Amino acid sequence: MVSMTESTYRIQGGTGEWEVVIGLEVHAQITSNAKLFSGASTEFGAEPNTQVSLVDAAMPGMLPVLNKECVRQAVRTGLAINAQINKYSRFDRKNYFYADLPQGYQISQLYHPIVGEGKIEISLDEKNPDAHGKTIGVERIHIEQDAGKLMHDQHPTMSYVDLNRCGVALMEIVSMPDLTSPKEAAAYVRKLRSILRYIGSCDGNMEQGSMRADVNVSVRKPGEKLGTRTETKNVNSMRFIQQVIEYEAQRQVDVIESGGEIVQETRLFDPDRNETRSMRSKEDAHDYRYFPDPDLLPLELEDDFIFDCKASLPELPDEKRARYKNVLGLSAYNAAVLTAEHETALWFEELLETTDKPEEIASSAANWLTSELFGALNKMGLSIEQSPVSPQQAAELLGLIADGTISGKIAKQVFEIMLETGDGATKIVEEKGLKQESDTGAIEKVIADVMASNEDKVAQYRGGKDKLFGFFVGQTMKAMQGKANPQVVNELLKKVLGDAG
Ligand code: ADP
Ligand code: MG
């Protein structure tokens, strides 16, 4: 494991420094039209209890039928994190009573999960991820059912239940306790989310609850054995995950340093107060009376099925980033930024497809994307899929800069007009007369005028005040409304003015 450059995260206690240890259990809703064991729809935002089949409502005698698509997505996810795929897995019943769980048990996989150990590369350094990477182990991924949702705010004295989510397929992705700071935990979730979205096994929408984490935290003195952990349930934003870790680590240090002991328990996060509260003491597996679900056969995967899952994977973020850097010659930073989200990478690649020699335009296109396009989209509050300018239109604009038709400065102006009107760059340049003047004769004439009306400055320049060169460039560009080719202006000025002093 490579060490992080950022100084190691430590809690400063009265008795010295404390290390923080974090393991995350991420629940990711599997992208699938139907639920894990029924044909009911999984669409988000429907009227309560309109997407509940007899299986989801646990009517007597109903039998679960495994949704193959969910299995496929879990296997693809395992392959995407280089995990071991278990050709034999099995479903268990995890028994507990709660009003949002009509079955009285959740079907999960305790003893034989579908995916074994894997790993995820993370980095805290966005500018140069390769130099400061760290490998986080994934212990397992198993498939399980989601529960329904209780609604306590609909009626003054009663609670309602919405079973739409009941039976929706989840992957539980369990990390090793390899994370050691709030930032690392966030980087891990960000990377995991990116991978899931690349392969399309989960939409990663944290606001809608498609991705949420149980956050396990413990503290220890550096070098000592692992401390007792607490688990904070259902944390549903990147910011909250970090807040939970900060709060919980500090709380544990305070408890231990004042002579107390950490008890293994389940806690809840209250974002309004930014604190965690004890919910219940931690149950062990035996509290749930786990046993193999008698309604479901063990799941046995064929080699062909796994092979097809593998073949269906797109180029993944790490591979793509390496290719952008090594083949397309992008800076480490641009390669990282453009591959963080699949949509961004696809947009960029569509732009490159407009040419036979992508290496030649890749760097300038990447610079333009990360500064101009991202800046504009940011201002407008749009995602890249909603960009008013298409990759082909961007290619046209970049082409005009590359062949000297317009300067980079004028290009900014043209881009603004493209965003407003949706017109193509060539059309705008022609209509507005923004074409760059590279004709030496025309530029020489303007230079002569500038020199004639600034004789004193010409004398000063020739007398040694070489800083005045910029003044002449500025005056010439101004006289030509910014449309002169700056390179030609520079060359001609040097020729006419001669060397300073
Ligand atoms: P359970 O099934 O009871 O939740 P696991 O052993 O599967 O327990 O661990 C759950 C999560 O807790 C994993 O992500 C693991 O990395 C993390 N974890 C285990 N021990 C510790 C610890 N001492 N401190 C922080 N996290 C831990
Ligand atoms: Mg757990």
Short mmCIF file of C-alpha atoms and ligand atoms in Angstrom, two decimals:
data_model
loop_
_atom_site.label_atom_id
_atom_site.label_comp_id
_atom_site.label_asym_id
_atom_site.label_seq_id
_atom_site.Cartn_x
_atom_site.Cartn_y
_atom_site.Cartn_z
CA MET A 1 0.00 0.00 0.00
CA VAL A 2 1.31 3.42 -0.99
CA SER A 3 1.20 6.04 1.68
CA MET A 4 -0.82 9.19 1.29
CA THR A 5 1.08 12.44 1.13
CA GLU A 6 -1.47 14.30 3.17
CA SER A 7 -0.35 14.25 6.75
CA THR A 8 -2.04 11.41 8.53
CA TYR A 9 -5.37 12.21 10.14
CA ARG A 10 -5.12 12.16 13.92
CA ILE A 11 -7.34 13.18 16.82
CA GLN A 12 -5.44 15.17 19.41
CA GLY A 13 -6.56 13.88 22.82
CA GLY A 14 -5.51 14.73 26.36
CA THR A 15 -3.47 11.52 26.49
CA GLY A 16 -1.85 11.95 23.08
CA GLU A 17 -2.71 11.23 19.47
CA TRP A 18 -5.44 8.87 18.32
CA GLU A 19 -5.80 7.11 15.01
CA VAL A 20 -9.21 6.66 13.41
CA VAL A 21 -10.25 3.41 11.69
CA ILE A 22 -13.22 3.32 9.35
CA GLY A 23 -15.04 0.57 7.45
CA LEU A 24 -18.01 1.31 5.22
CA GLU A 25 -20.96 -0.87 4.33
CA VAL A 26 -22.44 0.78 1.25
CA HIS A 27 -25.96 -0.16 0.21
CA ALA A 28 -26.35 0.42 -3.50
CA GLN A 29 -29.69 -0.05 -5.19
CA ILE A 30 -29.23 -2.30 -8.20
CA THR A 31 -30.40 -0.77 -11.48
CA SER A 32 -33.21 -3.04 -12.61
CA ASN A 33 -36.78 -2.45 -13.76
CA ALA A 34 -38.16 -5.12 -11.46
CA LYS A 35 -37.53 -6.02 -7.82
CA LEU A 36 -35.19 -8.76 -6.61
CA PHE A 37 -37.83 -11.47 -6.21
CA SER A 38 -40.93 -10.02 -7.86
CA GLY A 39 -42.02 -8.32 -11.06
CA ALA A 40 -43.12 -5.08 -9.37
CA SER A 41 -41.65 -1.86 -10.71
CA THR A 42 -38.75 -0.11 -8.99
CA GLU A 43 -39.42 3.33 -10.43
CA PHE A 44 -38.65 6.15 -7.97
CA GLY A 45 -41.29 8.64 -6.86
CA ALA A 46 -44.49 6.67 -7.49
CA GLU A 47 -47.60 7.09 -5.29
CA PRO A 48 -47.19 5.09 -2.07
CA ASN A 49 -48.07 1.39 -2.29
CA THR A 50 -48.67 1.36 -6.04
CA GLN A 51 -45.66 -0.85 -6.78
CA VAL A 52 -46.25 -3.74 -4.41
CA SER A 53 -46.77 -7.26 -5.65
CA LEU A 54 -48.23 -10.05 -3.56
CA VAL A 55 -44.67 -11.29 -3.00
CA ASP A 56 -43.53 -7.89 -1.68
CA ALA A 57 -46.58 -7.72 0.60
CA ALA A 58 -45.69 -11.21 1.86
CA MET A 59 -49.07 -12.73 1.22
CA PRO A 60 -49.22 -16.33 2.43
CA GLY A 61 -48.07 -18.84 -0.12
CA MET A 62 -46.26 -16.40 -2.36
CA LEU A 63 -42.90 -17.57 -3.61
CA PRO A 64 -39.88 -15.46 -4.53
CA VAL A 65 -38.45 -15.77 -8.05
CA LEU A 66 -34.89 -14.51 -8.44
CA ASN A 67 -34.41 -11.66 -10.95
CA LYS A 68 -31.48 -12.65 -13.17
CA GLU A 69 -30.70 -9.04 -14.09
CA CYS A 70 -29.92 -8.25 -10.44
CA VAL A 71 -27.52 -11.19 -10.28
CA ARG A 72 -25.87 -10.01 -13.48
CA GLN A 73 -25.39 -6.50 -12.13
CA ALA A 74 -23.88 -7.76 -8.88
CA VAL A 75 -21.44 -9.99 -10.78
CA ARG A 76 -20.49 -7.13 -13.12
CA THR A 77 -19.87 -4.95 -10.06
CA GLY A 78 -17.64 -7.62 -8.54
CA LEU A 79 -15.67 -7.92 -11.77
CA ALA A 80 -15.30 -4.14 -11.98
CA ILE A 81 -13.49 -4.09 -8.62
CA ASN A 82 -11.35 -7.11 -9.45
CA ALA A 83 -13.17 -9.22 -6.92
CA GLN A 84 -13.49 -12.93 -6.66
CA ILE A 85 -16.84 -14.10 -8.07
CA ASN A 86 -18.32 -16.94 -6.06
CA LYS A 87 -19.86 -19.44 -8.43
CA TYR A 88 -21.83 -20.82 -5.51
CA SER A 89 -23.83 -18.44 -3.33
CA ARG A 90 -26.94 -18.79 -1.22
CA PHE A 91 -29.78 -16.74 0.19
CA ASP A 92 -30.44 -16.58 3.91
CA ARG A 93 -33.34 -15.26 5.92
CA LYS A 94 -32.40 -12.56 8.41
CA ASN A 95 -35.31 -12.56 10.83
CA TYR A 96 -36.54 -9.46 12.60
CA PHE A 97 -39.82 -7.67 13.18
CA TYR A 98 -40.44 -4.18 11.91
CA ALA A 99 -43.52 -2.47 10.48
CA ASP A 100 -41.83 -1.79 7.14
CA LEU A 101 -40.99 -5.47 6.65
CA PRO A 102 -44.15 -7.53 6.04
CA GLN A 103 -42.25 -10.81 5.58
CA GLY A 104 -40.80 -10.62 9.06
CA TYR A 105 -37.41 -11.38 7.55
CA GLN A 106 -35.07 -9.91 4.98
CA ILE A 107 -33.65 -12.19 2.31
CA SER A 108 -29.89 -11.59 2.28
CA GLN A 109 -26.66 -13.54 1.84
CA LEU A 110 -24.72 -13.99 5.04
CA TYR A 111 -22.68 -17.17 4.76
CA HIS A 112 -22.17 -17.39 1.01
CA PRO A 113 -22.10 -13.97 -0.66
CA ILE A 114 -22.03 -13.76 -4.45
CA VAL A 115 -18.85 -11.66 -4.51
CA GLY A 116 -15.72 -12.16 -2.38
CA GLU A 117 -12.65 -9.98 -1.85
CA GLY A 118 -11.89 -7.14 -4.23
CA LYS A 119 -10.22 -3.75 -4.18
CA ILE A 120 -10.71 -0.10 -5.05
CA GLU A 121 -7.98 2.45 -5.76
CA ILE A 122 -8.56 5.85 -4.22
CA SER A 123 -6.65 9.12 -4.10
CA LEU A 124 -6.88 12.31 -2.12
CA ASP A 125 -4.91 14.25 -4.70
CA GLU A 126 -7.14 15.22 -7.57
CA LYS A 127 -4.21 16.83 -9.38
CA ASN A 128 -2.02 13.77 -9.43
CA PRO A 129 -3.93 10.64 -8.40
CA ASP A 130 -1.22 8.16 -9.40
CA ALA A 131 1.40 9.61 -7.13
CA HIS A 132 -0.80 9.54 -4.05
CA GLY A 133 -3.00 6.50 -4.42
CA LYS A 134 -4.10 3.99 -1.82
CA THR A 135 -5.75 0.61 -2.20
CA ILE A 136 -8.87 -0.05 -0.14
CA GLY A 137 -9.92 -3.66 0.30
CA VAL A 138 -13.48 -4.77 -0.26
CA GLU A 139 -14.40 -7.71 1.93
CA ARG A 140 -17.52 -8.85 0.05
CA ILE A 141 -20.58 -7.87 -1.91
CA HIS A 142 -23.87 -9.60 -1.25
CA ILE A 143 -27.37 -9.18 -2.66
CA GLU A 144 -30.34 -8.46 -0.42
CA GLN A 145 -33.84 -6.99 -0.31
CA ASP A 146 -34.61 -3.44 0.73
CA ALA A 147 -37.39 -2.76 3.25
CA GLY A 148 -40.37 -0.38 2.95
CA LYS A 149 -40.56 3.11 4.35
CA LEU A 150 -42.43 4.35 7.42
CA MET A 151 -43.93 7.83 7.18
CA HIS A 152 -44.37 9.56 10.50
CA ASP A 153 -45.18 13.03 9.22
CA GLN A 154 -48.44 12.41 7.37
CA HIS A 155 -50.88 12.24 10.28
CA PRO A 156 -50.87 13.66 13.83
CA THR A 157 -51.34 10.37 15.64
CA MET A 158 -50.67 7.63 13.10
CA SER A 159 -47.76 6.39 11.06
CA TYR A 160 -48.16 5.17 7.50
CA VAL A 161 -46.12 2.68 5.59
CA ASP A 162 -45.11 2.79 1.92
CA LEU A 163 -44.09 -0.63 0.62
CA ASN A 164 -42.94 0.51 -2.84
CA ARG A 165 -39.30 0.04 -1.89
CA CYS A 166 -40.01 -3.31 -0.24
CA GLY A 167 -38.12 -6.03 -2.08
CA VAL A 168 -36.04 -3.71 -4.25
CA ALA A 169 -32.61 -5.26 -4.90
CA LEU A 170 -29.60 -3.90 -3.04
CA MET A 171 -25.93 -4.73 -3.19
CA GLU A 172 -24.19 -4.41 0.14
CA ILE A 173 -20.59 -3.54 -0.56
CA VAL A 174 -18.52 -4.05 2.57
CA SER A 175 -15.09 -2.45 2.83
CA MET A 176 -12.21 -3.66 4.96
CA PRO A 177 -11.35 -1.36 7.87
CA ASP A 178 -8.70 0.28 5.64
CA LEU A 179 -9.91 3.87 5.72
CA THR A 180 -8.22 6.24 8.13
CA SER A 181 -9.75 9.70 7.68
CA PRO A 182 -13.02 11.38 6.73
CA LYS A 183 -11.46 12.49 3.44
CA GLU A 184 -10.37 8.96 2.58
CA ALA A 185 -13.86 7.69 3.31
CA ALA A 186 -15.32 10.32 1.00
CA ALA A 187 -12.78 9.52 -1.71
CA TYR A 188 -13.70 5.83 -1.41
CA VAL A 189 -17.43 6.48 -1.77
CA ARG A 190 -16.79 8.85 -4.66
CA LYS A 191 -14.71 6.26 -6.49
CA LEU A 192 -17.13 3.44 -5.77
CA ARG A 193 -20.00 5.60 -7.02
CA SER A 194 -18.06 6.44 -10.16
CA ILE A 195 -17.45 2.74 -10.90
CA LEU A 196 -21.09 1.79 -10.29
CA ARG A 197 -22.23 4.57 -12.61
CA TYR A 198 -19.70 3.64 -15.29
CA ILE A 199 -20.96 0.09 -15.45
CA GLY A 200 -24.60 1.04 -14.84
CA SER A 201 -25.23 -1.29 -11.90
CA CYS A 202 -26.48 1.56 -9.67
CA ASP A 203 -27.41 5.15 -10.50
CA GLY A 204 -25.52 6.43 -7.45
CA ASN A 205 -28.24 8.92 -6.60
CA MET A 206 -27.65 9.61 -2.92
CA GLU A 207 -30.53 12.12 -2.57
CA GLN A 208 -32.99 9.47 -3.68
CA GLY A 209 -31.39 6.92 -1.37
CA SER A 210 -29.98 4.74 -4.16
CA MET A 211 -26.68 4.79 -2.31
CA ARG A 212 -26.28 5.03 1.45
CA ALA A 213 -23.62 3.94 3.89
CA ASP A 214 -23.39 2.37 7.31
CA VAL A 215 -20.34 4.01 8.81
CA ASN A 216 -18.21 1.91 11.18
CA VAL A 217 -15.77 3.92 13.27
CA SER A 218 -13.26 3.06 15.98
CA VAL A 219 -10.24 4.79 17.46
CA ARG A 220 -6.91 3.50 18.74
CA LYS A 221 -3.51 4.72 19.79
CA PRO A 222 -1.13 4.47 16.78
CA GLY A 223 0.20 0.94 16.41
CA GLU A 224 -2.24 -0.64 18.87
CA LYS A 225 -4.82 -3.24 17.98
CA LEU A 226 -8.21 -2.28 16.56
CA GLY A 227 -10.59 -0.60 18.99
CA THR A 228 -14.27 -1.39 19.48
CA ARG A 229 -16.39 0.11 16.70
CA THR A 230 -19.76 1.70 16.49
CA GLU A 231 -21.91 1.58 13.38
CA THR A 232 -23.91 4.63 12.28
CA LYS A 233 -26.74 3.57 9.99
CA ASN A 234 -28.04 4.89 6.68
CA VAL A 235 -25.88 7.94 6.12
CA ASN A 236 -26.98 9.37 2.80
CA SER A 237 -24.55 12.06 1.71
CA MET A 238 -20.83 12.46 1.21
CA ARG A 239 -20.80 15.37 3.64
CA PHE A 240 -22.73 13.48 6.33
CA ILE A 241 -20.37 10.51 6.08
CA GLN A 242 -17.46 12.81 6.88
CA GLN A 243 -19.37 14.54 9.68
CA VAL A 244 -20.28 11.19 11.26
CA ILE A 245 -16.63 10.11 11.28
CA GLU A 246 -15.40 13.39 12.76
CA TYR A 247 -18.10 13.44 15.42
CA GLU A 248 -17.91 9.75 16.29
CA ALA A 249 -14.11 9.64 16.50
CA GLN A 250 -14.01 12.64 18.80
CA ARG A 251 -16.84 11.25 20.94
CA GLN A 252 -15.05 7.92 21.32
CA VAL A 253 -11.79 9.61 22.30
CA ASP A 254 -13.65 11.67 24.90
CA VAL A 255 -15.38 8.57 26.32
CA ILE A 256 -12.15 6.57 26.57
CA GLU A 257 -10.09 9.42 27.98
CA SER A 258 -12.65 10.09 30.68
CA GLY A 259 -12.37 6.47 31.80
CA GLY A 260 -15.33 5.07 29.90
CA GLU A 261 -15.55 2.22 27.43
CA ILE A 262 -16.89 2.09 23.87
CA VAL A 263 -19.71 -0.39 23.50
CA GLN A 264 -20.35 -1.97 20.14
CA GLU A 265 -23.64 -0.44 19.13
CA THR A 266 -25.75 0.88 16.30
CA ARG A 267 -26.15 4.64 16.16
CA LEU A 268 -28.19 7.13 14.16
CA PHE A 269 -26.96 10.40 12.70
CA ASP A 270 -28.93 13.57 13.31
CA PRO A 271 -27.82 16.02 10.59
CA ASP A 272 -29.66 18.95 12.22
CA ARG A 273 -27.59 18.64 15.38
CA ASN A 274 -24.55 17.15 13.69
CA GLU A 275 -24.32 14.33 16.21
CA THR A 276 -24.84 10.59 16.42
CA ARG A 277 -27.14 8.99 18.98
CA SER A 278 -27.31 5.46 20.29
CA MET A 279 -30.11 3.44 18.68
CA ARG A 280 -29.59 -0.07 19.98
CA SER A 281 -26.85 -2.36 21.11
CA LYS A 282 -25.24 -4.28 18.27
CA GLU A 283 -26.91 -7.54 17.37
CA ASP A 284 -24.89 -10.56 16.41
CA ALA A 285 -25.73 -12.94 13.60
CA HIS A 286 -27.40 -15.33 16.05
CA ASP A 287 -29.85 -12.61 17.14
CA TYR A 288 -31.29 -12.70 13.64
CA ARG A 289 -31.70 -16.47 13.54
CA TYR A 290 -30.18 -16.59 10.08
CA PHE A 291 -30.98 -19.72 8.11
CA PRO A 292 -30.95 -20.67 4.40
CA ASP A 293 -34.15 -19.53 2.72
CA PRO A 294 -36.06 -22.75 1.94
CA ASP A 295 -37.92 -21.05 -0.92
CA LEU A 296 -34.76 -20.41 -2.92
CA LEU A 297 -32.23 -22.80 -4.39
CA PRO A 298 -28.54 -22.03 -4.00
CA LEU A 299 -27.33 -19.81 -6.81
CA GLU A 300 -24.83 -21.47 -9.13
CA LEU A 301 -23.17 -19.41 -11.84
CA GLU A 302 -21.95 -20.82 -15.14
CA ASP A 303 -18.58 -19.78 -16.56
CA ASP A 304 -20.29 -18.46 -19.69
CA PHE A 305 -22.51 -16.19 -17.65
CA ILE A 306 -19.53 -14.72 -15.82
CA PHE A 307 -17.65 -14.39 -19.10
CA ASP A 308 -20.56 -12.46 -20.65
CA CYS A 309 -20.73 -10.19 -17.61
CA LYS A 310 -17.04 -9.46 -18.04
CA ALA A 311 -17.40 -8.80 -21.75
CA SER A 312 -20.18 -6.30 -21.06
CA LEU A 313 -18.00 -4.03 -18.92
CA PRO A 314 -16.98 -0.69 -20.43
CA GLU A 315 -13.50 0.76 -20.05
CA LEU A 316 -13.33 1.56 -16.33
CA PRO A 317 -12.25 4.87 -14.76
CA ASP A 318 -8.67 3.82 -13.86
CA GLU A 319 -7.98 2.31 -17.28
CA LYS A 320 -9.49 5.29 -19.01
CA ARG A 321 -7.46 7.73 -16.94
CA ALA A 322 -4.25 5.86 -17.77
CA ARG A 323 -5.10 5.86 -21.48
CA TYR A 324 -5.91 9.57 -21.50
CA LYS A 325 -2.55 10.24 -19.92
CA ASN A 326 -0.36 7.79 -21.77
CA VAL A 327 -1.97 7.58 -25.20
CA LEU A 328 -3.69 10.92 -25.59
CA GLY A 329 -0.99 12.81 -23.71
CA LEU A 330 -3.28 14.63 -21.29
CA SER A 331 -1.98 16.08 -18.04
CA ALA A 332 -2.59 13.92 -14.97
CA TYR A 333 -5.07 16.49 -13.75
CA ASN A 334 -7.10 16.67 -16.96
CA ALA A 335 -7.10 12.89 -17.25
CA ALA A 336 -8.43 12.59 -13.70
CA VAL A 337 -11.09 15.26 -14.08
CA LEU A 338 -12.38 14.01 -17.42
CA THR A 339 -12.69 10.40 -16.28
CA ALA A 340 -14.26 10.98 -12.86
CA GLU A 341 -17.75 10.82 -14.35
CA HIS A 342 -18.59 8.51 -17.23
CA GLU A 343 -20.77 11.12 -18.96
CA THR A 344 -17.89 13.60 -19.06
CA ALA A 345 -15.55 11.03 -20.58
CA LEU A 346 -18.13 10.01 -23.17
CA TRP A 347 -18.70 13.65 -24.15
CA PHE A 348 -14.97 14.20 -24.53
CA GLU A 349 -14.62 11.03 -26.61
CA GLU A 350 -17.47 12.09 -28.88
CA LEU A 351 -15.57 15.31 -29.49
CA LEU A 352 -12.41 13.35 -30.35
CA GLU A 353 -14.36 11.18 -32.76
CA THR A 354 -14.70 14.16 -35.07
CA THR A 355 -11.06 13.68 -36.11
CA ASP A 356 -8.83 10.89 -37.37
CA LYS A 357 -5.96 12.09 -35.21
CA PRO A 358 -7.39 12.48 -31.71
CA GLU A 359 -3.92 12.81 -30.13
CA GLU A 360 -3.45 16.09 -31.98
CA ILE A 361 -6.44 17.84 -30.49
CA ALA A 362 -6.84 15.94 -27.21
CA SER A 363 -4.83 18.27 -24.99
CA SER A 364 -6.30 21.52 -26.25
CA ALA A 365 -9.78 20.02 -26.20
CA ALA A 366 -9.24 18.80 -22.63
CA ASN A 367 -8.05 22.23 -21.51
CA TRP A 368 -11.01 23.87 -23.17
CA LEU A 369 -13.44 21.41 -21.57
CA THR A 370 -12.11 21.69 -18.03
CA SER A 371 -11.95 25.48 -18.12
CA GLU A 372 -14.44 26.96 -20.61
CA LEU A 373 -17.16 24.33 -20.81
CA PHE A 374 -17.11 23.30 -17.14
CA GLY A 375 -17.09 26.98 -16.13
CA ALA A 376 -20.11 27.74 -18.30
CA LEU A 377 -22.07 24.66 -17.21
CA ASN A 378 -21.29 25.43 -13.60
CA LYS A 379 -22.66 28.95 -13.97
CA MET A 380 -25.82 27.67 -15.61
CA GLY A 381 -26.22 24.84 -13.11
CA LEU A 382 -26.27 22.22 -15.86
CA SER A 383 -24.74 18.77 -16.09
CA ILE A 384 -22.67 17.83 -19.12
CA GLU A 385 -25.53 15.82 -20.63
CA GLN A 386 -27.56 19.04 -20.58
CA SER A 387 -24.85 21.08 -22.28
CA PRO A 388 -26.41 23.45 -24.83
CA VAL A 389 -23.28 23.00 -26.96
CA SER A 390 -22.75 19.54 -28.47
CA PRO A 391 -19.36 17.78 -28.76
CA GLN A 392 -19.50 18.31 -32.53
CA GLN A 393 -20.14 22.03 -32.10
CA ALA A 394 -17.23 22.24 -29.67
CA ALA A 395 -15.00 20.47 -32.18
CA GLU A 396 -15.95 23.05 -34.79
CA LEU A 397 -15.01 25.89 -32.45
CA LEU A 398 -11.70 24.28 -31.50
CA GLY A 399 -10.97 23.71 -35.19
CA LEU A 400 -11.30 27.43 -35.84
CA ILE A 401 -8.75 28.17 -33.13
CA ALA A 402 -6.39 25.47 -34.37
CA ASP A 403 -6.32 26.69 -37.97
CA GLY A 404 -5.85 30.30 -36.92
CA THR A 405 -9.26 31.55 -38.06
CA ILE A 406 -9.92 33.00 -34.60
CA SER A 407 -7.77 33.67 -31.57
CA GLY A 408 -8.34 32.00 -28.23
CA LYS A 409 -9.67 35.27 -26.91
CA ILE A 410 -12.23 35.69 -29.67
CA ALA A 411 -13.13 32.02 -29.19
CA LYS A 412 -14.41 32.84 -25.69
CA GLN A 413 -16.69 35.44 -27.24
CA VAL A 414 -17.87 33.01 -29.92
CA PHE A 415 -18.54 30.37 -27.25
CA GLU A 416 -20.74 32.81 -25.30
CA ILE A 417 -22.80 33.42 -28.43
CA MET A 418 -23.00 29.67 -29.11
CA LEU A 419 -24.41 29.14 -25.62
CA GLU A 420 -27.00 31.86 -26.14
CA THR A 421 -28.11 31.12 -29.68
CA GLY A 422 -27.21 27.50 -30.30
CA ASP A 423 -25.58 28.59 -33.58
CA GLY A 424 -22.42 26.99 -34.95
CA ALA A 425 -19.03 28.66 -34.51
CA THR A 426 -18.32 29.15 -38.21
CA LYS A 427 -21.66 30.84 -38.77
CA ILE A 428 -21.11 33.18 -35.81
CA VAL A 429 -17.59 34.09 -36.89
CA GLU A 430 -18.80 34.95 -40.37
CA GLU A 431 -21.92 36.84 -39.35
CA LYS A 432 -20.17 38.89 -36.71
CA GLY A 433 -17.02 39.39 -38.73
CA LEU A 434 -14.83 37.90 -36.02
CA LYS A 435 -12.33 36.31 -38.34
CA GLN A 436 -8.77 36.83 -37.21
CA GLU A 437 -6.63 39.07 -39.41
CA SER A 438 -3.40 37.30 -40.33
CA ASP A 439 -2.75 39.37 -43.44
CA THR A 440 0.60 41.04 -42.77
CA GLY A 441 -0.12 44.01 -45.02
CA ALA A 442 -3.23 45.02 -43.06
CA ILE A 443 -1.48 44.58 -39.73
CA GLU A 444 1.62 46.47 -40.84
CA LYS A 445 -0.57 49.42 -41.75
CA VAL A 446 -2.13 49.52 -38.30
CA ILE A 447 1.28 49.20 -36.66
CA ALA A 448 2.53 52.15 -38.66
CA ASP A 449 -0.44 54.22 -37.40
CA VAL A 450 0.15 53.17 -33.81
CA MET A 451 3.84 54.13 -34.05
CA ALA A 452 3.04 57.46 -35.69
CA SER A 453 0.70 58.50 -32.89
CA ASN A 454 3.09 57.29 -30.15
CA GLU A 455 6.44 58.63 -31.31
CA ASP A 456 7.55 59.37 -27.75
CA LYS A 457 6.98 55.75 -26.70
CA VAL A 458 8.79 54.47 -29.77
CA ALA A 459 11.78 56.58 -28.79
CA GLN A 460 11.64 55.37 -25.20
CA TYR A 461 11.44 51.78 -26.37
CA ARG A 462 14.39 52.17 -28.67
CA GLY A 463 16.20 53.87 -25.83
CA GLY A 464 15.97 50.67 -23.79
CA LYS A 465 12.54 50.57 -22.15
CA ASP A 466 11.74 47.10 -23.45
CA LYS A 467 8.66 46.72 -21.22
CA LEU A 468 6.86 49.01 -23.68
CA PHE A 469 6.65 46.16 -26.18
CA GLY A 470 3.44 45.00 -24.54
CA PHE A 471 2.00 48.47 -24.95
CA PHE A 472 2.47 48.31 -28.74
CA VAL A 473 0.93 44.85 -28.91
CA GLY A 474 -2.04 46.09 -26.90
CA GLN A 475 -2.54 49.19 -29.04
CA THR A 476 -2.33 47.22 -32.27
CA MET A 477 -4.80 44.58 -31.04
CA LYS A 478 -7.13 47.31 -29.81
CA ALA A 479 -7.03 49.13 -33.13
CA MET A 480 -7.92 45.85 -34.81
CA GLN A 481 -10.71 45.05 -32.31
CA GLY A 482 -8.85 42.04 -31.01
CA LYS A 483 -9.05 40.29 -34.35
CA ALA A 484 -5.39 40.41 -35.35
CA ASN A 485 -3.47 37.17 -35.14
CA PRO A 486 -1.38 37.83 -31.99
CA GLN A 487 1.55 35.81 -33.25
CA VAL A 488 1.75 37.80 -36.48
CA VAL A 489 1.42 41.07 -34.53
CA ASN A 490 4.32 40.08 -32.31
CA GLU A 491 6.55 39.14 -35.20
CA LEU A 492 5.83 42.28 -37.19
CA LEU A 493 6.29 44.56 -34.20
CA LYS A 494 9.66 43.03 -33.44
CA LYS A 495 10.70 43.61 -37.00
CA VAL A 496 9.58 47.24 -37.20
CA LEU A 497 10.55 48.38 -33.72
CA GLY A 498 13.84 46.58 -33.67
CA ASP A 499 15.46 45.51 -30.40
CA ALA A 500 14.98 47.73 -27.38
CA GLY A 501 18.07 49.81 -26.66
P1 ADP B 1 -21.18 -6.81 10.82
O1 ADP B 1 -21.55 -7.85 9.83
O2 ADP B 1 -21.52 -7.17 12.21
O3 ADP B 1 -21.67 -5.45 10.47
P2 ADP B 1 -18.44 -6.93 9.84
O4 ADP B 1 -17.32 -7.67 10.46
O5 ADP B 1 -18.97 -7.45 8.58
O6 ADP B 1 -19.58 -6.74 10.89
O7 ADP B 1 -17.92 -5.46 9.61
C1 ADP B 1 -18.73 -4.49 9.15
C2 ADP B 1 -17.89 -3.29 8.79
O8 ADP B 1 -17.18 -2.81 9.93
C3 ADP B 1 -16.85 -3.56 7.74
O9 ADP B 1 -16.90 -2.50 6.81
C4 ADP B 1 -15.55 -3.54 8.49
O10 ADP B 1 -14.50 -3.04 7.71
C5 ADP B 1 -15.84 -2.58 9.61
N1 ADP B 1 -15.04 -2.81 10.81
C6 ADP B 1 -14.73 -3.97 11.39
N2 ADP B 1 -13.98 -3.77 12.50
C7 ADP B 1 -13.80 -2.43 12.62
C8 ADP B 1 -13.12 -1.58 13.55
N3 ADP B 1 -12.50 -2.08 14.63
N4 ADP B 1 -13.16 -0.27 13.35
C9 ADP B 1 -13.81 0.26 12.29
N5 ADP B 1 -14.45 -0.49 11.39
C10 ADP B 1 -14.47 -1.81 11.54
MG MG B 2 -23.25 -4.83 9.09
#
